[in-house]
PDB file of C-alpha atoms in Angstrom:
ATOM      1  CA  UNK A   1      78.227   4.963 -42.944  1.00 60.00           C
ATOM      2  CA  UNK A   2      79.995   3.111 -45.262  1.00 71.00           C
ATOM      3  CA  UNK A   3      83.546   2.229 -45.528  1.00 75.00           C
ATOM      4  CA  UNK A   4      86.121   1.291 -48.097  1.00 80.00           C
ATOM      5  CA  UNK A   5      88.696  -1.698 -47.440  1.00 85.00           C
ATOM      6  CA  UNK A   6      91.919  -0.388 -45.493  1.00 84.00           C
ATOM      7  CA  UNK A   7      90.111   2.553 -44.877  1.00 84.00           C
ATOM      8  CA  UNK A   8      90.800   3.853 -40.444  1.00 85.00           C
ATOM      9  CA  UNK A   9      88.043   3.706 -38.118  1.00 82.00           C
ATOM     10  CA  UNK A  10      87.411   6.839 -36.093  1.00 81.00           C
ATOM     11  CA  UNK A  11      84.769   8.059 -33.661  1.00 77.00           C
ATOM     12  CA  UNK A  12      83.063   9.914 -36.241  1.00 73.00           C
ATOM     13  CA  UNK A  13      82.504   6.317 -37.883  1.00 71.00           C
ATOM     14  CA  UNK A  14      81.095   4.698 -35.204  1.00 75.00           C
ATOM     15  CA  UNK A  15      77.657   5.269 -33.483  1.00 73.00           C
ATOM     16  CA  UNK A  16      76.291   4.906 -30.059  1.00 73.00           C
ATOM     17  CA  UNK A  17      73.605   2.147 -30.015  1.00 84.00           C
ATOM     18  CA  UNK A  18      70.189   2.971 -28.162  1.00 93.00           C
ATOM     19  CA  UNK A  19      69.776   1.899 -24.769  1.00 96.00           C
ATOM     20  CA  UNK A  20      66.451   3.577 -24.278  1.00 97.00           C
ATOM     21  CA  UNK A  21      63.625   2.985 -27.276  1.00 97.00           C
ATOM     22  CA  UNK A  22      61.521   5.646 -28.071  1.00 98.00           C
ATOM     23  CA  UNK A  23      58.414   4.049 -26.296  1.00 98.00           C
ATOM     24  CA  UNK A  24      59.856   2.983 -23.745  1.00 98.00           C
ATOM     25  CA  UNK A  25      58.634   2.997 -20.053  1.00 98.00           C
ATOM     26  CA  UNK A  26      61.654   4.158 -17.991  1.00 98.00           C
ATOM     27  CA  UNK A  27      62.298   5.864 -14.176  1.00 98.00           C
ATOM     28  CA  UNK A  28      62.633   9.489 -14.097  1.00 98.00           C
ATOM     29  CA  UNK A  29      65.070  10.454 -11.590  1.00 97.00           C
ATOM     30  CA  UNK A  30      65.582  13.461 -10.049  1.00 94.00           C
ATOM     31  CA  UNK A  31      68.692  13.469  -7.171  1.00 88.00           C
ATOM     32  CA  UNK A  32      69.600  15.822  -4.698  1.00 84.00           C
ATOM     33  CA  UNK A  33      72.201  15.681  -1.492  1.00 83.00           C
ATOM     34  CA  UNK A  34      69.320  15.265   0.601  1.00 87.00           C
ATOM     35  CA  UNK A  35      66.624  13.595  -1.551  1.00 89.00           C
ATOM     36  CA  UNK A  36      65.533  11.705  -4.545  1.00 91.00           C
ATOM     37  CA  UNK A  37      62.099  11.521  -6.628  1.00 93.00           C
ATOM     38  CA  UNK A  38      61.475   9.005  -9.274  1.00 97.00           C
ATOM     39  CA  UNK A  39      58.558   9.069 -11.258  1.00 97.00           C
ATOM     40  CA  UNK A  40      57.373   6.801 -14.143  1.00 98.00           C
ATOM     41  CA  UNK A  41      58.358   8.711 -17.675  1.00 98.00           C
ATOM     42  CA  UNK A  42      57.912   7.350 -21.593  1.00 98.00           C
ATOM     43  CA  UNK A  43      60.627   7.944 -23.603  1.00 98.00           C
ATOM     44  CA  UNK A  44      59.722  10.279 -26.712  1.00 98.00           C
ATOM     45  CA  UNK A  45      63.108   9.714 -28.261  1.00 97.00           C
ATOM     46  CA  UNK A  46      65.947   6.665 -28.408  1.00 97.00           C
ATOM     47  CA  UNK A  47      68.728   7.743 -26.622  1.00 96.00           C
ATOM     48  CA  UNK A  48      72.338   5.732 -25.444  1.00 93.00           C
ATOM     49  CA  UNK A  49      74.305   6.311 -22.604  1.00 93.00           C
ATOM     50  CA  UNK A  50      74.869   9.705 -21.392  1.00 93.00           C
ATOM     51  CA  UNK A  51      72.314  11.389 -24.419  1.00 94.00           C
ATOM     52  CA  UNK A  52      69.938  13.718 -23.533  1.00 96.00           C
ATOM     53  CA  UNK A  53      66.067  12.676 -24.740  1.00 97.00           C
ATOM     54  CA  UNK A  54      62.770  14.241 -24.330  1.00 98.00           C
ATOM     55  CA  UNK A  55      60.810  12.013 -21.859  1.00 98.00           C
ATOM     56  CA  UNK A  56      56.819  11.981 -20.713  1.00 98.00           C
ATOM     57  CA  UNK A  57      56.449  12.003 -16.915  1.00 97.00           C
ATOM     58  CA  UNK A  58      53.110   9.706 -17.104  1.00 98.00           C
ATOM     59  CA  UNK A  59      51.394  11.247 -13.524  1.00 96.00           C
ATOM     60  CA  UNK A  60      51.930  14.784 -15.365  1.00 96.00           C
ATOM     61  CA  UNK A  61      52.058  14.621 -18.734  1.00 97.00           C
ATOM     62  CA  UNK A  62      54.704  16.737 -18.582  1.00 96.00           C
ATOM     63  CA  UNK A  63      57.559  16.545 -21.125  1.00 97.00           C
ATOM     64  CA  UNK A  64      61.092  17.089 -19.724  1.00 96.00           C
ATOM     65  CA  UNK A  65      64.665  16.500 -20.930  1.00 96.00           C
ATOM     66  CA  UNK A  66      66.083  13.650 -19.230  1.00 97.00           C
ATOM     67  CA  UNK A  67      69.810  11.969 -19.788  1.00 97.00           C
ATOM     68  CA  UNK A  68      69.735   8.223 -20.215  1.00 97.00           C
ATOM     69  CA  UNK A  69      71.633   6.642 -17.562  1.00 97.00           C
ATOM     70  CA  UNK A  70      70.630   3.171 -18.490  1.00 97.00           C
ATOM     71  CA  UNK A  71      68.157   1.027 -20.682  1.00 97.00           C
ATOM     72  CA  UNK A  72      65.781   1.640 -17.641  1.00 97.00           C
ATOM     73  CA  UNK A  73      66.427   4.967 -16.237  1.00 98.00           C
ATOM     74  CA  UNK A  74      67.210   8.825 -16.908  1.00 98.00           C
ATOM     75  CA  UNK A  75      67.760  11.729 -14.902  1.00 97.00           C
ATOM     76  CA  UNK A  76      67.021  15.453 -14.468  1.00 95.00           C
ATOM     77  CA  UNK A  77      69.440  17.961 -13.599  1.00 84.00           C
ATOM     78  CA  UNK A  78      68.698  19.460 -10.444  1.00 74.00           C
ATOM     79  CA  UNK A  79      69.669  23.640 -11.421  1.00 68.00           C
ATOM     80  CA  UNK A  80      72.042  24.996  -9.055  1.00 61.00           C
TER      81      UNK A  80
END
């Protein structure tokens, strides 16, 4: 967004790059105290650290919401 000269950066100024590209081939992850499953997902959105995206399991074609952990992997919450 733009800026004028002088004018105070805040967080509402700045935004999170993408580490995850929609397209991207990343590891699903799914972790439990005893256990964890990864499975190969697309990403259907861009996403930075700690966003939640929609992502493609590719075995499944299932589409979950996942939350990018890094440029390579995102995670499902296991409900409690």
């Amino acid at each position: 967004r733009p800026m004028s000269m002088g004018q105070i950066v805040t967080p509402r100024h700045i935004e999170k790059q993408p580490l995850v590209h929609r397209g991207d081939e990343v590891a699903l992850e799914l972790k439990s105290e005893r256990m964890v499953i990864r499975a190969r997902a697309l990403a259907l959105q861009d996403g930075g650290d700690g966003v939640t995206i929609r992502v493609r399991n590719l075995d499944s074609g299932l589409v979950v919401r996942a939350r990018v952990i890094d440029p390579k992997t995102v995670a499902v919450s296991v409900p409690q």
